[in-house]
Amino acid sequence: MPSNRVTTRNQSTKKKVKVPTSSASTGFVDSWLWDKAAELPFEPHRIRMDQTGRYDEALDREFPFVVRLFHFRHKDYTPGWTWHERLEVFLPLDGATRMRMGQQEIELQAGEILIVDNLRLHMTVDFPGFESRVIVVSFLPEFVYSLGSPSHYYFFLLPFYLRRSDTPHVVRQNSPFLPQMHRSIGELLRCYFERSVYFQAGCKAHLLTLLYLLAQQFRSADVLRSELIRQQERAAKLRPVFEYVAGNFAEGLTLKKAAALANMSLPQFIKLFKRVAGMTLVSYLTHVRLSHAFRLLKESSLTIAEVAFQTGFSDQSHLDRRFKAAFGQVPSAVRKQLNS
């Protein structure tokens, strides 16, 4: 895909630049959002995941909503596949950013918005020259809609749960809704980080505006509320499988046993697992093992052969091959970088 060059405002030097005023016409970030973001610190991307790749934010059940501001740099962010229950909107402010969800890779230009397929394994993809500030808006579904909510509230969540195909939901530069979405996200930043009186109500109001615009972008007249509920139920069926893998990833898991854990027939399980996780069970298990191996390389003094044994690989050479395919380097090279 063609790359758009974006002039940024660097937080460390406070260099002032001329900011474009329309994301729809130029592909740049709307000035309102840009100015709000320029006032805030963006932290290096450092997150902790469990053995399954699950990344959990500590959310207040009374206010299950969070905005994170990350600064991604080439070889300077937390690598690896992750997933989570909360819903997520992902917006890069600077340059090209690549996200892989399942077996699909999506390239985003500055200001474009990705609806993250939260239950599907996903990761930010590194590449030479990669540097971008990213706004991540996350919330639990019940913050917006639950079974006790008015039925029309389900409309806000349709872009997260329902797609006509496997094509990810991306708001591209030519969307007529994008400038309004930028304004809503800018208001969210202001409200969330200023923390004035009743900021929770303000955050929800601006979030609903954003979700309404997203639903307009991806609306589908033939989608029913009952289908939304069925989608949630399908994903919930796989929870016992994810939990089993978390505690037994080194031992392996057959398709037959996984289907039994999900209380499904083998064909049903294979189809549903790939739909939810974006990959086969074998690939998922491999990625869980690799994520755990990466943490052991960083946090322990185990030899690489011992790391391979503890994470379920047959030997060090097996780990080397899988690790290089996933991260582009063998474990010894990664450990050397981490130690330096």
XYZ file of C-alpha atoms in Angstrom:
340
model
C 0.000 0.000 0.000
C 1.265 3.557 -0.649
C 2.690 5.320 2.354
C 1.557 8.815 3.414
C 4.225 11.047 4.879
C 2.979 12.893 7.930
C 4.603 15.841 9.651
C 4.501 15.260 13.396
C 4.780 17.391 16.455
C 7.512 15.849 18.581
C 6.741 15.811 22.299
C 10.370 15.923 23.406
C 11.411 18.932 21.293
C 8.042 20.725 21.311
C 8.653 21.653 17.677
C 5.705 23.508 16.224
C 4.459 22.547 12.805
C 1.690 23.537 10.500
C -1.194 21.150 11.055
C -3.638 20.176 8.280
C -7.270 20.936 9.019
C -9.167 18.113 7.345
C -8.536 14.408 7.623
C -11.038 13.655 4.872
C -9.369 15.831 2.245
C -5.695 15.303 3.100
C -5.507 11.974 4.900
C -3.958 13.757 7.866
C -5.240 13.974 11.420
C -7.895 16.589 12.087
C -6.420 19.662 13.805
C -8.824 19.434 16.770
C -7.713 15.907 17.593
C -4.069 16.701 16.840
C -4.036 19.674 19.227
C -5.633 17.675 22.040
C -3.158 14.819 21.550
C -0.194 17.232 21.471
C -0.994 18.282 25.057
C -0.730 14.720 26.377
C 2.183 12.347 27.055
C 2.430 9.170 24.986
C 4.148 6.348 26.875
C 6.294 3.566 25.399
C 4.220 0.502 24.581
C 4.736 -1.801 27.566
C 1.997 -4.316 28.344
C 1.876 -7.650 30.188
C 0.053 -10.675 28.808
C -0.655 -14.062 30.294
C 0.421 -17.359 28.738
C -2.519 -17.313 26.308
C -1.712 -13.811 25.087
C -4.593 -12.322 27.076
C -3.965 -8.659 27.829
C -6.108 -7.491 30.706
C -6.685 -3.876 31.736
C -7.782 -3.203 35.315
C -11.175 -1.649 34.646
C -13.589 -0.239 37.191
C -16.850 -2.173 36.834
C -18.720 1.072 37.474
C -16.741 2.757 34.687
C -15.274 0.042 32.414
C -13.587 2.441 30.028
C -9.951 3.393 29.400
C -7.928 5.466 26.953
C -4.254 4.540 26.468
C -1.707 6.657 24.605
C 1.236 4.665 23.246
C 4.390 5.627 21.378
C 5.508 2.742 19.172
C 9.052 2.671 17.807
C 10.917 0.138 15.683
C 12.111 -2.673 18.010
C 10.826 -0.731 21.014
C 7.419 -2.062 22.011
C 5.937 -5.230 23.492
C 5.853 -7.877 20.739
C 3.629 -10.912 20.482
C 0.059 -11.963 19.867
C -2.620 -10.759 22.241
C -6.381 -10.852 22.769
C -8.841 -9.402 25.276
C -12.528 -9.311 26.155
C -12.901 -5.541 26.008
C -13.730 -3.794 22.744
C -11.117 -1.558 21.180
C -10.728 1.298 18.715
C -7.175 1.863 17.418
C -6.031 5.131 15.774
C -2.419 5.948 14.719
C -1.531 9.632 14.649
C 1.746 9.458 12.742
C 2.824 7.547 9.666
C 1.973 4.010 8.651
C 1.090 1.403 11.273
C 0.502 -2.283 10.582
C -1.764 -4.578 12.550
C -2.120 -8.333 12.064
C -5.400 -9.943 13.103
C -5.433 -13.689 12.665
C -3.821 -14.260 9.286
C -4.697 -10.856 7.852
C -2.408 -7.826 7.896
C -3.886 -4.331 7.784
C -1.900 -1.178 7.056
C -3.248 2.034 8.545
C -2.259 5.535 7.522
C -2.266 8.441 9.973
C -5.765 9.208 11.200
C -7.384 6.006 9.956
C -9.356 3.977 12.503
C -9.330 0.227 13.039
C -11.969 -1.658 14.991
C -9.883 -4.369 16.621
C -11.241 -7.897 16.454
C -10.733 -8.267 20.198
C -11.226 -12.018 20.666
C -9.065 -12.800 17.646
C -5.323 -12.926 18.234
C -3.768 -9.720 16.984
C -0.463 -7.893 17.113
C 1.215 -4.691 15.950
C 3.733 -5.520 13.216
C 7.237 -4.077 13.373
C 9.158 -2.814 10.330
C 12.220 -0.601 9.734
C 11.420 3.056 10.354
C 8.237 2.287 12.259
C 7.347 5.096 14.643
C 3.875 6.238 15.540
C 1.851 7.614 18.397
C -1.334 5.606 18.794
C -4.611 6.304 20.601
C -6.356 3.185 21.933
C -9.928 3.507 23.234
C -11.143 0.419 25.137
C -14.338 -0.463 26.961
C -16.388 -3.433 28.065
C -19.566 -4.109 26.064
C -21.768 -3.667 29.134
C -20.618 -0.043 29.369
C -22.818 0.505 26.313
C -25.241 -2.398 26.039
C -26.387 -5.332 28.134
C -29.415 -7.589 28.051
C -31.249 -5.120 30.301
C -30.572 -2.120 28.051
C -33.098 -0.679 25.580
C -33.030 -2.850 22.478
C -31.855 -0.072 20.170
C -28.597 0.289 22.138
C -27.255 -2.821 20.377
C -26.777 -0.620 17.308
C -23.698 0.950 18.926
C -21.887 -2.411 19.074
C -22.669 -3.778 15.618
C -19.309 -2.802 14.041
C -17.464 -4.821 16.720
C -19.432 -8.036 16.446
C -20.888 -8.297 12.990
C -19.254 -8.252 9.571
C -20.496 -9.433 6.211
C -17.114 -11.072 5.578
C -13.716 -11.528 7.222
C -12.679 -8.068 6.010
C -11.623 -5.942 9.014
C -13.574 -2.794 9.772
C -11.307 0.136 8.895
C -12.354 3.768 8.502
C -10.190 4.953 5.625
C -9.132 8.477 4.724
C -11.937 8.957 2.223
C -14.733 8.320 4.724
C -17.096 11.298 5.113
C -17.513 10.320 8.779
C -13.798 10.484 9.642
C -13.560 14.211 10.544
C -16.512 13.847 12.931
C -14.943 10.743 14.453
C -11.713 12.665 15.023
C -13.653 15.406 16.791
C -15.354 12.858 19.029
C -12.017 11.230 19.917
C -10.528 14.664 20.612
C -13.391 15.396 23.014
C -12.856 11.992 24.610
C -9.200 12.820 25.239
C -10.080 16.167 26.761
C -12.793 14.748 28.997
C -10.898 11.604 30.045
C -7.602 13.245 30.954
C -8.919 16.488 32.485
C -11.044 14.470 34.933
C -13.431 17.307 35.720
C -16.705 16.823 37.633
C -18.827 14.021 36.147
C -16.137 13.228 33.571
C -17.459 9.643 33.391
C -20.768 10.861 31.967
C -18.929 13.081 29.503
C -16.725 10.206 28.355
C -19.733 8.000 27.753
C -21.523 10.733 25.820
C -18.549 11.258 23.494
C -17.969 7.502 23.169
C -21.585 6.988 22.105
C -21.167 9.705 19.484
C -18.095 7.908 18.142
C -19.873 4.538 18.175
C -22.887 6.011 16.416
C -20.643 7.313 13.626
C -18.860 3.941 13.386
C -22.200 2.152 13.193
C -23.279 4.529 10.433
C -20.060 3.753 8.578
C -20.587 -0.003 8.784
C -24.365 -0.220 9.086
C -26.167 -3.262 7.754
C -29.925 -3.204 7.463
C -30.331 -6.971 7.616
C -28.475 -7.476 10.911
C -30.695 -8.384 13.849
C -30.173 -8.040 17.591
C -30.551 -11.812 17.967
C -27.499 -12.340 15.739
C -25.424 -10.086 18.003
C -26.373 -12.210 21.006
C -25.557 -15.416 19.120
C -22.116 -14.067 18.231
C -21.388 -13.352 21.892
C -22.543 -16.834 22.881
C -20.322 -18.471 20.252
C -17.242 -16.666 21.528
C -18.094 -17.564 25.139
C -18.107 -21.275 24.235
C -14.363 -21.139 23.643
C -13.504 -19.733 27.064
C -12.857 -23.228 28.589
C -10.392 -23.918 25.775
C -8.488 -20.670 26.339
C -8.402 -21.335 30.077
C -7.141 -24.888 29.561
C -4.367 -23.737 27.247
C -3.336 -21.081 29.776
C -2.536 -23.732 32.350
C -1.416 -26.584 30.104
C 0.171 -25.019 27.031
C 3.374 -27.105 27.354
C 1.420 -30.379 27.253
C -0.440 -29.822 24.021
C -4.131 -30.197 23.261
C -5.828 -32.403 20.675
C -8.706 -31.121 18.583
C -10.921 -33.845 20.007
C -10.256 -32.779 23.601
C -10.637 -29.101 22.758
C -14.004 -29.766 21.125
C -15.093 -31.661 24.226
C -14.047 -28.725 26.449
C -16.205 -26.436 24.328
C -19.029 -29.003 24.342
C -19.128 -28.995 20.552
C -18.747 -31.480 17.720
C -15.320 -31.579 16.085
C -16.417 -29.895 12.800
C -18.314 -27.198 14.718
C -15.319 -26.530 16.946
C -12.813 -26.292 14.072
C -15.018 -23.798 12.231
C -15.805 -21.673 15.295
C -12.262 -21.610 16.653
C -10.811 -20.324 13.402
C -13.576 -17.754 13.147
C -12.979 -16.415 16.661
C -9.196 -16.824 16.988
C -8.348 -16.198 13.350
C -6.136 -19.295 13.162
C -6.165 -23.007 13.814
C -5.839 -24.511 17.289
C -2.303 -25.721 16.486
C -1.235 -22.223 15.412
C -2.824 -20.717 18.500
C -1.050 -23.169 20.804
C 2.261 -22.399 19.080
C 1.769 -18.663 19.581
C 0.937 -19.152 23.256
C 4.141 -21.143 23.701
C 6.179 -18.534 21.829
C 4.765 -15.702 23.945
C 5.685 -17.587 27.102
C 9.154 -18.394 25.708
C 9.739 -14.708 24.988
C 8.971 -13.787 28.612
C 11.262 -16.531 29.929
C 14.088 -15.254 27.731
C 13.576 -11.804 29.190
C 12.811 -12.587 32.835
C 14.726 -15.810 33.640
C 18.268 -17.174 33.490
C 17.171 -20.477 31.948
C 19.176 -21.741 29.010
C 17.440 -21.661 25.653
C 17.201 -25.458 25.718
C 15.476 -25.235 29.117
C 13.120 -22.567 27.792
C 12.233 -24.867 24.898
C 11.508 -27.751 27.283
C 9.351 -25.638 29.636
C 7.263 -24.220 26.825
C 6.463 -27.487 25.068
C 8.887 -27.490 22.141
C 10.604 -30.772 21.339
C 14.109 -29.275 21.475
C 16.061 -26.038 21.061
C 16.216 -26.264 17.267
C 12.420 -26.589 17.127
C 12.081 -23.444 19.259
C 14.670 -21.649 17.098
C 12.715 -22.333 13.913
C 9.347 -21.309 15.331
C 10.758 -18.281 17.118
C 12.500 -16.935 14.026
C 9.362 -17.413 11.923
C 7.334 -15.395 14.436
C 9.784 -12.700 15.576
C 12.343 -12.587 12.774
C 15.252 -13.616 15.035
C 16.390 -16.718 16.909
C 16.009 -16.714 20.735
C 19.732 -16.146 21.380
C 19.674 -12.915 19.352
C 16.560 -11.684 21.127
C 18.039 -12.417 24.554
C 21.216 -10.567 23.613
C 19.165 -7.508 22.619
C 17.115 -7.667 25.811
C 20.229 -7.892 27.971
C 21.865 -4.955 26.219
